Coordinates of C-alpha atoms in Angstrom, one line a residue:
Chain A
X1 CA 0.0 0.0 0.0
X2 CA 1.1 3.5 -0.8
X3 CA 0.5 5.9 2.1
X4 CA 0.8 9.6 1.6
X5 CA 1.1 11.1 5.1
X6 CA 0.3 14.8 5.4
X7 CA 2.6 15.7 2.5
X8 CA 3.2 19.3 1.5
X9 CA 5.1 20.6 -1.5
X10 CA 6.2 24.2 -1.3
X11 CA 8.4 25.7 -4.0
X12 CA 11.1 28.3 -3.2
X13 CA 8.9 31.1 -4.6
X14 CA 6.3 30.3 -1.9
X15 CA 3.8 28.5 -4.2
X16 CA 2.1 25.6 -2.4
X17 CA 1.5 22.9 -4.9
X18 CA 0.3 20.3 -2.4
X19 CA -1.0 21.1 1.0
X20 CA -0.9 18.6 3.8
X21 CA -2.3 15.8 1.7
X22 CA -3.0 12.4 3.2
X23 CA -4.2 9.5 1.1
X24 CA -4.1 5.8 1.5
X25 CA -3.8 4.2 -1.9
X26 CA -5.0 0.6 -1.7
X27 CA -3.2 -2.3 -3.4
X28 CA -4.3 -3.9 -6.7
X29 CA -6.8 -1.2 -7.6
X30 CA -6.9 2.0 -9.6
X31 CA -6.8 5.2 -7.6
X32 CA -7.5 8.3 -9.7
X33 CA -6.2 11.8 -8.7
X34 CA -8.5 14.3 -10.5
X35 CA -8.9 18.0 -10.3
X36 CA -8.5 21.3 -12.3
X37 CA -5.0 22.5 -13.4
X38 CA -3.0 23.7 -10.5
X39 CA -4.5 21.3 -8.0
X40 CA -1.2 19.5 -7.5
X41 CA -2.2 16.1 -8.9
X42 CA 0.9 15.6 -11.1
X43 CA 3.1 16.9 -8.3
X44 CA 1.5 14.4 -6.0
X45 CA 2.1 11.6 -8.5
X46 CA 5.7 12.6 -9.0
X47 CA 6.3 12.7 -5.2
X48 CA 5.5 9.0 -5.1
X49 CA 8.6 8.1 -7.2
X50 CA 10.5 11.1 -5.9
X51 CA 10.7 13.0 -9.2
X52 CA 9.6 15.7 -6.9
X53 CA 10.7 15.7 -3.2
X54 CA 8.1 16.6 -0.6
X55 CA 8.8 19.6 1.5
X56 CA 7.1 18.1 4.5
X57 CA 5.5 14.8 5.3
X58 CA 6.3 11.2 4.3
X59 CA 5.3 8.7 1.7
X60 CA 5.4 5.1 2.8
X61 CA 5.5 2.3 0.4
X62 CA 4.4 -0.9 2.1
X63 CA 5.1 0.8 5.4
X64 CA 8.7 1.9 4.5
X65 CA 9.7 5.5 3.9
X66 CA 10.3 6.0 0.2
X67 CA 13.5 7.8 1.0
X68 CA 15.1 4.7 2.5
X69 CA 16.1 3.2 -0.8
X70 CA 18.2 4.6 -3.6
X71 CA 16.0 6.8 -5.8
X72 CA 16.7 4.9 -9.0
X73 CA 15.9 1.5 -7.4
X74 CA 12.6 3.0 -6.2
X75 CA 11.8 4.4 -9.7
X76 CA 12.6 1.1 -11.4
X77 CA 10.0 -0.6 -9.1
X78 CA 7.3 1.7 -10.4
X79 CA 6.1 1.8 -14.0
X80 CA 5.5 5.3 -15.3
X81 CA 3.3 6.3 -18.2
X82 CA 3.3 9.9 -19.3
X83 CA 1.2 12.0 -21.7
X84 CA 2.4 11.7 -25.3
X85 CA 4.1 8.4 -24.2
X86 CA 7.6 10.0 -24.1
X87 CA 9.1 7.2 -26.1
X88 CA 12.7 7.1 -27.0
X89 CA 12.5 8.2 -30.6
X90 CA 15.9 6.8 -31.4
X91 CA 15.1 3.2 -30.3
X92 CA 12.9 0.6 -31.9
X93 CA 9.6 -0.3 -30.2
X94 CA 11.0 -3.5 -28.9
X95 CA 14.0 -1.7 -27.4
X96 CA 11.8 1.0 -25.9
X97 CA 9.8 -1.6 -24.1
X98 CA 12.9 -3.6 -23.0
X99 CA 14.5 -0.4 -21.4
X100 CA 13.9 -1.2 -17.8
X101 CA 14.6 -4.9 -17.9
X102 CA 17.9 -4.1 -19.7
X103 CA 18.8 -1.6 -16.9
X104 CA 18.0 -4.2 -14.3
X105 CA 20.5 -6.5 -16.0
X106 CA 18.3 -9.0 -17.7
X107 CA 20.0 -10.4 -20.8
X108 CA 19.3 -9.0 -24.2
X109 CA 17.3 -12.0 -25.4
X110 CA 15.3 -12.3 -22.2
X111 CA 14.4 -8.6 -22.3
X112 CA 13.3 -8.8 -25.9
X113 CA 11.3 -11.9 -25.3
X114 CA 9.6 -10.1 -22.4
X115 CA 9.0 -7.0 -24.6
X116 CA 7.3 -9.2 -27.3
X117 CA 5.1 -10.7 -24.7
X118 CA 4.0 -7.3 -23.5
X119 CA 3.4 -6.0 -27.1
X120 CA 0.8 -8.8 -27.3
X121 CA -0.7 -8.0 -23.9
X122 CA -1.3 -4.3 -24.8
X123 CA -2.7 -5.2 -28.2
X124 CA 0.2 -4.2 -30.5
X125 CA 0.9 -6.2 -33.6
X126 CA 4.2 -8.0 -33.5
X127 CA 5.2 -6.6 -36.8
X128 CA 5.7 -3.2 -35.2
X129 CA 8.6 -4.5 -33.1
X130 CA 11.3 -3.2 -35.4
X131 CA 9.6 0.0 -36.2
X132 CA 10.6 3.4 -34.7
X133 CA 8.1 5.6 -32.7
X134 CA 7.6 8.1 -35.5
X135 CA 6.1 5.3 -37.6
X136 CA 3.3 4.7 -35.0
X137 CA 0.0 6.5 -34.4
X138 CA -0.5 8.4 -31.2
X139 CA -2.7 5.6 -29.8
X140 CA -0.1 2.9 -30.7
X141 CA 2.6 5.0 -29.1
X142 CA 0.7 5.2 -25.9
X143 CA 0.2 1.4 -25.9
X144 CA 4.0 1.1 -26.2
X145 CA 4.2 3.5 -23.2
X146 CA 2.0 1.2 -21.2
X147 CA 4.0 -1.8 -22.3
X148 CA 7.3 -0.1 -21.4
X149 CA 6.0 0.7 -17.9
X150 CA 4.9 -2.9 -17.3
X151 CA 8.1 -4.4 -18.7
X152 CA 9.8 -5.3 -15.5
X153 CA 6.5 -6.3 -13.9
X154 CA 6.5 -3.5 -11.3
X155 CA 3.8 -3.8 -8.6
X156 CA 3.0 -0.1 -9.0
X157 CA 2.0 1.8 -12.1
X158 CA 2.0 5.7 -12.1
X159 CA 0.1 7.2 -14.9
X160 CA 0.2 10.9 -15.6
X161 CA -2.6 12.0 -17.9
X162 CA -1.6 9.1 -20.2
X163 CA -4.6 9.3 -22.5
X164 CA -5.3 13.0 -22.7
X165 CA -3.5 13.7 -26.0
X166 CA -5.3 11.2 -28.1
X167 CA -8.7 11.5 -29.8
X168 CA -11.9 10.4 -27.9
X169 CA -12.3 7.2 -29.9
X170 CA -8.8 6.1 -29.3
X171 CA -8.9 7.2 -25.7
X172 CA -12.0 5.0 -25.1
X173 CA -10.1 2.1 -26.6
X174 CA -7.1 2.7 -24.4
X175 CA -9.2 3.1 -21.3
X176 CA -11.0 -0.2 -22.0
X177 CA -7.7 -1.9 -22.6
X178 CA -6.3 -0.6 -19.3
X179 CA -9.3 -2.0 -17.4
X180 CA -8.8 -5.3 -19.2
X181 CA -5.1 -5.4 -18.4
X182 CA -5.8 -4.4 -14.8
X183 CA -8.2 -7.3 -14.5
X184 CA -5.5 -9.6 -15.6
X185 CA -2.5 -8.1 -13.7
X186 CA -4.0 -6.4 -10.6
X187 CA -1.4 -3.6 -10.3
X188 CA -1.6 -0.8 -7.8
X189 CA -2.3 2.0 -10.2
X190 CA -2.2 5.7 -9.5
X191 CA -3.8 7.6 -12.4
X192 CA -3.8 11.4 -12.8
X193 CA -6.4 13.0 -15.1
X194 CA -8.2 16.3 -15.4
X195 CA -11.2 14.5 -17.0
X196 CA -13.8 13.6 -14.4
X197 CA -15.5 11.1 -16.9
X198 CA -12.2 9.3 -17.2
X199 CA -11.8 9.3 -13.4
X200 CA -15.3 7.9 -12.9
X201 CA -14.8 5.3 -15.6
X202 CA -11.4 4.0 -14.5
X203 CA -11.2 4.7 -10.7
X204 CA -11.9 2.2 -8.0
X205 CA -11.4 5.2 -5.8
X206 CA -11.2 8.8 -6.9
X207 CA -9.4 11.6 -5.1
X208 CA -10.7 15.0 -6.1
X209 CA -8.2 17.7 -5.5
X210 CA -8.9 21.4 -5.4
X211 CA -6.6 24.3 -6.6
X212 CA -3.9 24.8 -4.0
X213 CA -3.3 21.1 -3.5
X214 CA -6.0 20.3 -1.0
X215 CA -8.0 17.1 -0.9
X216 CA -11.7 17.8 -1.5
X217 CA -13.1 14.2 -1.5
X218 CA -11.7 10.7 -1.6
X219 CA -14.4 8.2 -2.5
X220 CA -15.5 5.5 -4.9
X221 CA -17.0 7.0 -8.1
X222 CA -20.6 6.0 -7.3
X223 CA -20.4 7.7 -3.9
X224 CA -18.8 10.8 -5.5
X225 CA -21.7 11.1 -7.9
X226 CA -24.4 10.5 -5.3
X227 CA -22.9 12.4 -2.4
X228 CA -20.4 15.1 -3.5
X229 CA -18.7 16.4 -0.3
X230 CA -19.1 20.1 -1.1
X231 CA -20.0 22.7 -3.8
X232 CA -16.6 22.4 -5.4
X233 CA -16.8 18.7 -6.0
X234 CA -20.4 19.0 -7.2
X235 CA -19.4 21.7 -9.6
X236 CA -16.4 19.7 -10.8
X237 CA -18.6 16.7 -11.4
X238 CA -20.6 18.7 -13.9
X239 CA -24.3 19.2 -14.6
X240 CA -25.4 15.7 -15.6
X241 CA -24.0 13.8 -12.6
X242 CA -27.4 12.4 -11.9
X243 CA -27.5 10.7 -15.3
X244 CA -23.9 9.6 -15.1
X245 CA -24.5 8.1 -11.7
X246 CA -26.9 5.7 -13.4
X247 CA -23.9 4.0 -14.9
X248 CA -23.4 2.3 -11.5
X249 CA -26.9 0.8 -11.4
X250 CA -27.3 -2.4 -13.4
X251 CA -30.2 -2.8 -15.8
X252 CA -30.4 -6.5 -14.9
X253 CA -33.2 -5.9 -12.4
X254 CA -35.6 -4.3 -14.9
X255 CA -38.8 -6.1 -15.4
X256 CA -39.0 -6.8 -19.2
X257 CA -42.2 -7.4 -21.0
X258 CA -42.1 -10.1 -23.6
X259 CA -45.7 -10.3 -24.7
X260 CA -45.5 -7.1 -27.0
X261 CA -42.6 -8.7 -29.0
X262 CA -43.8 -10.3 -32.2
X263 CA -41.8 -11.9 -35.0
X264 CA -42.2 -10.6 -38.5
X265 CA -43.8 -14.0 -39.5
X266 CA -46.2 -14.1 -36.5
X267 CA -49.6 -15.6 -36.9
X268 CA -52.8 -13.6 -36.5
X269 CA -53.5 -15.2 -33.1
X270 CA -50.0 -14.2 -31.8
X271 CA -50.5 -10.6 -33.0
X272 CA -53.9 -10.5 -31.3
X273 CA -52.4 -11.9 -28.1
X274 CA -49.6 -9.3 -28.2
X275 CA -52.1 -6.5 -28.8
X276 CA -54.0 -7.6 -25.7
X277 CA -50.9 -6.8 -23.6
X278 CA -52.3 -3.3 -23.6
X279 CA -49.0 -1.6 -24.6
X280 CA -49.3 1.3 -27.2
X281 CA -46.7 -0.3 -29.5
X282 CA -45.5 -3.8 -30.4
X283 CA -41.9 -4.6 -31.2
X284 CA -41.4 -6.5 -34.5
X285 CA -38.4 -8.8 -34.8
X286 CA -37.0 -10.7 -37.7
X287 CA -37.3 -14.5 -37.8
X288 CA -34.1 -14.8 -35.7
X289 CA -35.5 -12.5 -33.0
X290 CA -33.5 -9.4 -33.8
X291 CA -35.4 -6.2 -33.4
X292 CA -36.7 -4.5 -36.6
X293 CA -38.9 -1.7 -35.3
X294 CA -42.1 -0.6 -33.5
X295 CA -45.6 -0.7 -34.8
X296 CA -49.1 0.1 -33.4
X297 CA -51.0 -3.2 -32.9
X298 CA -53.8 -2.2 -35.4
X299 CA -51.3 -1.7 -38.2
X300 CA -50.1 -5.2 -38.1
X301 CA -51.6 -7.8 -40.3
X302 CA -50.4 -11.4 -40.2
X303 CA -48.3 -12.3 -43.2
X304 CA -48.2 -8.7 -44.4
X305 CA -45.7 -7.1 -42.0
X306 CA -43.1 -5.1 -43.9
X307 CA -40.0 -3.7 -42.1
X308 CA -40.1 -0.4 -43.9
X309 CA -43.4 0.7 -42.4
X310 CA -42.1 0.2 -38.8
X311 CA -41.0 3.0 -36.5
X312 CA -37.2 3.0 -35.7
X313 CA -36.3 1.7 -32.3
X314 CA -33.0 3.8 -31.8
X315 CA -30.7 1.3 -30.2
X316 CA -31.1 -1.6 -27.8
X317 CA -29.4 -2.2 -24.5
X318 CA -27.9 -5.5 -23.3
X319 CA -30.1 -6.6 -20.5
X320 CA -27.4 -8.6 -18.6
X321 CA -24.5 -6.2 -18.6
X322 CA -25.6 -2.7 -19.4
X323 CA -26.5 -0.1 -16.8
X324 CA -29.7 1.8 -16.1
X325 CA -28.0 4.8 -17.8
X326 CA -27.9 2.7 -21.0
X327 CA -31.5 1.5 -20.6
X328 CA -32.7 5.1 -20.0
X329 CA -30.7 6.4 -23.0
X330 CA -32.3 3.7 -25.2
X331 CA -35.8 4.6 -24.0
X332 CA -35.1 8.3 -24.6
X333 CA -33.7 7.6 -28.1
X334 CA -36.7 5.5 -29.1
X335 CA -39.5 7.5 -30.6
X336 CA -42.0 5.4 -28.8
X337 CA -40.4 6.0 -25.4
X338 CA -39.9 2.3 -24.9
X339 CA -36.4 0.7 -24.7
X340 CA -35.6 -2.6 -26.4
X341 CA -33.5 -5.1 -24.4
X342 CA -31.4 -7.7 -26.2
X343 CA -29.1 -10.5 -25.1
X344 CA -25.4 -10.7 -25.9
X345 CA -26.1 -12.1 -29.4
X346 CA -28.5 -9.3 -30.2
X347 CA -31.8 -11.1 -30.0
X348 CA -34.7 -9.1 -28.3
X349 CA -35.4 -10.3 -24.8
X350 CA -38.2 -7.9 -24.1
X351 CA -39.2 -4.2 -23.9
X352 CA -39.4 -1.8 -21.1
X353 CA -41.1 1.7 -20.7
X354 CA -39.6 4.9 -19.4
X355 CA -41.9 4.7 -16.5
X356 CA -40.6 1.3 -15.4
X357 CA -37.0 2.5 -15.8
X358 CA -37.9 5.6 -13.7
X359 CA -39.2 3.4 -11.0
X360 CA -36.0 1.3 -11.0
X361 CA -34.0 4.5 -10.6
X362 CA -36.1 5.6 -7.7
X363 CA -35.7 2.1 -6.2
X364 CA -31.9 2.3 -6.6
X365 CA -31.9 5.8 -4.9
X366 CA -33.8 4.4 -2.0
X367 CA -31.3 1.6 -1.5
X368 CA -28.4 4.1 -1.7
X369 CA -30.2 6.3 0.8
X370 CA -30.6 3.4 3.2
X371 CA -26.9 2.4 2.7
X372 CA -25.9 6.0 3.4
X373 CA -27.9 6.1 6.6
X374 CA -26.4 2.8 7.7
X375 CA -22.9 4.1 6.8
X376 CA -23.4 7.1 8.8
X377 CA -24.0 4.9 11.8
X378 CA -21.1 2.5 11.2
X379 CA -17.8 2.6 9.4
X380 CA -17.4 4.4 6.0
X381 CA -18.1 1.8 3.3
X382 CA -15.3 -0.2 1.8
X383 CA -15.4 1.4 -1.6
X384 CA -16.4 -1.7 -3.4
X385 CA -19.1 -0.2 -5.6
X386 CA -19.8 -2.5 -8.5
X387 CA -19.4 -0.8 -11.8
X388 CA -21.5 -1.8 -14.8
X389 CA -20.8 -1.0 -18.4
X390 CA -22.2 2.5 -19.1
Chain B
X1 CA 47.2 13.2 -67.4
X2 CA 49.9 12.8 -64.8
X3 CA 51.4 16.2 -65.9
X4 CA 48.2 17.8 -64.8
X5 CA 49.0 16.9 -61.2
X6 CA 52.8 17.6 -61.4
X7 CA 53.8 20.1 -58.7
X8 CA 56.8 22.4 -58.3
X9 CA 59.5 20.7 -56.2
X10 CA 59.6 23.5 -53.6
X11 CA 56.2 22.2 -52.3
X12 CA 57.9 19.0 -51.3
X13 CA 54.7 17.1 -51.7
X14 CA 52.6 15.2 -54.2
X15 CA 49.1 16.5 -55.0
X16 CA 47.6 13.6 -53.0
X17 CA 50.0 14.3 -50.2
X18 CA 48.8 17.9 -50.0
X19 CA 45.1 16.7 -50.0
X20 CA 45.9 14.4 -47.1
X21 CA 47.6 17.2 -45.3
X22 CA 44.7 19.5 -46.0
X23 CA 42.2 17.0 -44.6
X24 CA 44.3 16.5 -41.5
X25 CA 44.7 20.2 -40.8
X26 CA 41.0 20.8 -41.4
X27 CA 39.4 17.9 -39.5
X28 CA 41.6 17.4 -36.4
X29 CA 40.6 20.9 -35.2
X30 CA 36.9 20.1 -35.7
X31 CA 37.3 16.9 -33.8
X32 CA 39.1 18.8 -31.0
X33 CA 36.4 21.5 -31.2
X34 CA 33.7 18.8 -30.7
X35 CA 35.5 17.4 -27.7
X36 CA 35.6 20.8 -26.1
X37 CA 32.1 21.8 -27.2
X38 CA 30.4 18.7 -25.7
X39 CA 31.1 19.5 -22.0
X40 CA 30.8 23.2 -22.6
X41 CA 27.4 22.7 -24.2
X42 CA 26.3 20.4 -21.4
X43 CA 27.2 23.0 -18.9
X44 CA 25.2 25.6 -20.8
X45 CA 22.2 23.2 -20.8
X46 CA 22.4 22.6 -17.1
X47 CA 23.3 26.2 -16.1
X48 CA 21.0 28.1 -18.3
X49 CA 22.4 31.6 -17.6
X50 CA 25.8 30.5 -18.9
X51 CA 24.6 30.0 -22.4
X52 CA 24.4 33.7 -23.4
X53 CA 27.9 34.6 -22.2
X54 CA 29.4 31.4 -23.6
X55 CA 27.9 32.2 -27.0
X56 CA 29.2 35.8 -26.7
X57 CA 32.8 34.5 -26.0
X58 CA 32.8 32.0 -28.9
X59 CA 31.5 34.8 -31.2
X60 CA 34.3 37.2 -30.1
X61 CA 36.9 34.5 -30.6
X62 CA 35.5 33.8 -34.1
X63 CA 35.9 37.5 -34.9
X64 CA 39.6 37.5 -34.2
X65 CA 41.4 37.3 -37.6
X66 CA 43.5 34.2 -38.0
X67 CA 46.5 36.3 -38.8
X68 CA 46.3 37.8 -35.3
X69 CA 46.0 34.3 -33.8
X70 CA 49.1 33.2 -35.8
X71 CA 51.1 36.1 -34.5
X72 CA 50.3 35.3 -30.9
X73 CA 50.7 31.5 -31.3
X74 CA 54.0 31.6 -33.2
X75 CA 55.8 32.5 -30.0
X76 CA 54.5 29.3 -28.5
X77 CA 54.0 26.8 -31.2
X78 CA 56.3 28.1 -34.0
X79 CA 55.7 27.8 -37.7
X80 CA 53.9 24.5 -37.3
X81 CA 50.7 22.8 -38.2
X82 CA 49.6 23.3 -34.6
X83 CA 49.6 27.0 -35.1
X84 CA 47.1 26.6 -38.0
X85 CA 45.0 24.1 -36.2
X86 CA 44.5 25.9 -32.9
X87 CA 42.6 28.9 -34.4
X88 CA 40.5 26.5 -36.5
X89 CA 39.5 24.5 -33.4
X90 CA 38.5 27.7 -31.6
X91 CA 36.5 28.9 -34.7
X92 CA 34.6 25.6 -34.8
X93 CA 33.2 26.3 -31.3
X94 CA 31.0 29.2 -32.6
X95 CA 29.0 26.6 -34.6
X96 CA 29.3 23.5 -32.5
X97 CA 28.3 24.8 -29.1
X98 CA 24.9 26.2 -30.2
X99 CA 24.4 23.1 -32.4
X100 CA 24.8 20.8 -29.4
X101 CA 22.9 23.0 -27.0
X102 CA 19.9 23.2 -29.4
X103 CA 20.1 19.5 -30.1
X104 CA 20.1 18.5 -26.5
X105 CA 17.4 21.0 -25.7
X106 CA 15.2 19.7 -28.5
X107 CA 14.7 16.4 -26.6
X108 CA 11.0 16.5 -25.6
X109 CA 10.3 17.1 -21.9
X110 CA 8.2 14.0 -21.7
X111 CA 11.0 11.9 -23.0
X112 CA 13.3 13.2 -20.3
X113 CA 10.7 12.8 -17.6
X114 CA 10.1 9.2 -18.8
X115 CA 13.8 8.5 -18.7
X116 CA 14.1 9.9 -15.2
X117 CA 11.0 8.0 -14.0
X118 CA 12.5 4.8 -15.4
X119 CA 15.5 5.3 -13.1
X120 CA 18.1 6.8 -15.5
X121 CA 20.8 8.7 -13.7
X122 CA 22.0 12.1 -15.2
X123 CA 25.0 10.5 -16.9
X124 CA 23.1 7.6 -18.4
X125 CA 20.4 9.9 -19.5
X126 CA 22.8 12.2 -21.2
X127 CA 24.7 9.5 -23.0
X128 CA 21.8 7.1 -23.9
X129 CA 19.0 9.6 -24.5
X130 CA 20.0 13.2 -25.0
X131 CA 23.1 12.7 -27.1
X132 CA 21.6 10.2 -29.5
X133 CA 18.5 12.4 -30.0
X134 CA 20.7 15.4 -30.5
X135 CA 22.9 13.6 -33.0
X136 CA 21.2 15.1 -36.2
X137 CA 21.7 18.6 -34.9
X138 CA 25.3 17.9 -33.8
X139 CA 26.1 16.5 -37.2
X140 CA 24.5 19.5 -38.9
X141 CA 26.9 21.7 -36.8
X142 CA 29.8 19.4 -37.7
X143 CA 29.0 19.8 -41.4
X144 CA 29.2 23.6 -41.2
X145 CA 32.3 23.6 -39.0
X146 CA 34.1 21.1 -41.3
X147 CA 33.4 22.8 -44.6
X148 CA 34.4 26.1 -43.2
X149 CA 37.5 24.6 -41.7
X150 CA 38.5 23.0 -45.0
X151 CA 38.3 26.4 -46.7
X152 CA 40.2 28.1 -43.8
X153 CA 43.2 25.8 -43.8
X154 CA 44.6 27.6 -46.8
X155 CA 45.6 30.7 -44.8
X156 CA 48.2 28.5 -43.2
X157 CA 50.4 29.3 -46.2
X158 CA 51.0 32.7 -44.5
X159 CA 53.1 31.1 -41.8
X160 CA 55.5 29.3 -43.9
X161 CA 54.0 26.5 -46.0
X162 CA 51.4 25.1 -43.5
X163 CA 48.4 25.8 -45.8
X164 CA 48.4 22.5 -47.6
X165 CA 46.4 23.2 -50.8
X166 CA 46.7 26.9 -49.9
X167 CA 50.5 26.5 -50.6
X168 CA 49.6 25.4 -54.1
X169 CA 47.6 28.5 -54.6
X170 CA 50.6 30.5 -53.5
X171 CA 52.9 28.7 -55.8
X172 CA 50.5 29.2 -58.7
X173 CA 50.5 32.9 -58.1
X174 CA 54.3 33.1 -57.6
X175 CA 55.1 31.1 -60.8
X176 CA 52.2 32.5 -62.7
X177 CA 50.7 29.1 -63.4
X178 CA 46.9 29.0 -63.6
X179 CA 46.9 25.2 -63.6
X180 CA 48.2 25.2 -60.0
X181 CA 45.7 27.8 -59.0
X182 CA 42.9 25.7 -60.4
X183 CA 44.2 22.6 -58.8
X184 CA 44.2 24.4 -55.4
X185 CA 40.8 26.0 -55.7
X186 CA 38.9 23.2 -57.3
X187 CA 40.7 20.7 -55.0
X188 CA 39.6 22.6 -51.9
X189 CA 36.0 22.8 -53.1
X190 CA 35.8 19.1 -54.0
X191 CA 37.3 18.2 -50.6
X192 CA 34.7 20.3 -48.8
X193 CA 31.9 18.7 -50.8
X194 CA 33.3 15.2 -50.0
X195 CA 33.6 15.9 -46.3
X196 CA 30.1 17.2 -46.3
X197 CA 28.8 14.1 -48.1
X198 CA 30.6 11.9 -45.7
X199 CA 29.0 13.6 -42.7
X200 CA 25.5 13.3 -44.4
X201 CA 26.3 9.6 -44.8
X202 CA 27.2 9.3 -41.1
X203 CA 24.0 10.9 -40.1
X204 CA 21.9 8.6 -42.3
X205 CA 23.8 5.7 -40.7
X206 CA 23.4 6.9 -37.1
X207 CA 19.7 7.9 -37.3
X208 CA 17.6 5.2 -38.9
X209 CA 14.9 6.5 -36.4
X210 CA 14.4 9.8 -38.2
X211 CA 11.5 10.4 -40.5
X212 CA 13.4 11.0 -43.7
X213 CA 12.2 13.2 -46.5
X214 CA 14.6 11.5 -48.8
X215 CA 13.0 8.2 -48.2
X216 CA 9.6 9.6 -49.1
X217 CA 11.2 11.1 -52.2
X218 CA 12.5 7.7 -53.1
X219 CA 9.0 6.2 -52.8
X220 CA 7.6 9.0 -55.0
X221 CA 10.3 8.4 -57.6
X222 CA 9.4 4.7 -57.6
X223 CA 5.7 5.4 -58.1
X224 CA 6.6 7.8 -60.9
X225 CA 8.7 5.1 -62.6
X226 CA 5.9 2.6 -62.2
X227 CA 3.4 5.1 -63.6
X228 CA 5.7 5.6 -66.6
X229 CA 5.9 1.9 -67.1

């Protein structure tokens, strides 16, 4: 565990970058430091591997003061990923990744074999091994940066705004990749970003820092969104935190209606039965069960249903894995106000109305409220909010 | 053909001999200049305020006429090659110091931060990261310094036959022989071009990691050829 104990960083000109900050960074999870520019998040990160020395306070790594070992030994035990990757432009991709193993005295062959293994792990094609950084895209370079940081299998990974210089699509890919790698490797990751969405998506726990290097709140993302500590945090979270919070509630509990779902080749009896379900619209699927569109019951005639006369359904949500945010989004997108649920293979498993989703949201709030009341009596919660795909 | 390169006996050298001498007198000073410039430039990178005064000093030194240098140096080093080479080495600093400083400073901040974070000490970082990345800029400086040095060696003739191809020019003027003058002038120019070409070759060899315009041109030339076909 990394323990930051009332650390202050004061520069000679009197600027206080970090002000009596105390944080306990749990092992094998992602801790995100987030805040506006000038909040000292990068300084805090750099104090962990002593690229910046604290003016006051101590940083303990597994209970030992970080100043007790030689600084370069400390740094080699922590992977570091930086914005724009910071690759060595004069070395091949393979040699970039093999840098730390080589410094630690692994042989050339062993280091390169390890580098190849890591290229695969971070999703880089092996044919890139002999290329130079300028021949790679920004996203690929950042993957090399992550591979390089992981090369010597350090227990700790420090990441300083690693994904902020790439476009949103690539960024999302890199974020998903990081979560996947973290699932496999279970590193202790400290991740700095100014992007609250990134913090909420990646963080097991999120530390919100305010300008002047003070800790505003340290909590799991779900708690951050539901109970911001003060106006600053609330403001920083942005206007739609209520909607974003729904990412943390699974859609799995939604009660889906299956009666209003009819196949394109349905019989007259089946259509009549579906119409009796008393929903304003019926969902028509193809013969395989994939959604085609909505129709009013009276417009459907057995044997004469054509896809081009149906209302579009927007997009479906995956009932098992998506969140209430996804389900609500689908319902809002759908012109009928009903969301279509599908299984992993894309077959419709049922439909659900905005009203039912709204009830589910109220139910989730009630549960959170009860938890909060209980937490207030006992210990603060253990920060194990389950995250669902947004 | 051999008569073309026949030289008066007072030069005490063959044409090729003079070319060799010329190269030596031109390039050893640049090499020495590089060895001096490297630590000076590193100092300028580390202690920022030093750079301006250092540049100022090298510029003033460059402004001293070689003749004045010779007059001072003759007391110490006599009428020797060394007297020619010392000013040339000093002159090369005016190009090499800024070339190295700019080259080292051009290394991106995040590359340096990444190196530090991976546990590179200052020396290792300088040798393994900053110098290699500065190589193209340093070689560009070497090209200018070498070419100018090749042309400057000729003034060595003023201190008693230490000007290599410059001596030939002097002989040509003395004996009123245009052939010798041509041999000297064209020889010096060709030498400068060859040295420059060799340094370009060195850069290509040392920096396979650089995005190269020439490579793209080659590709374009190929496509044009194929289009013609």
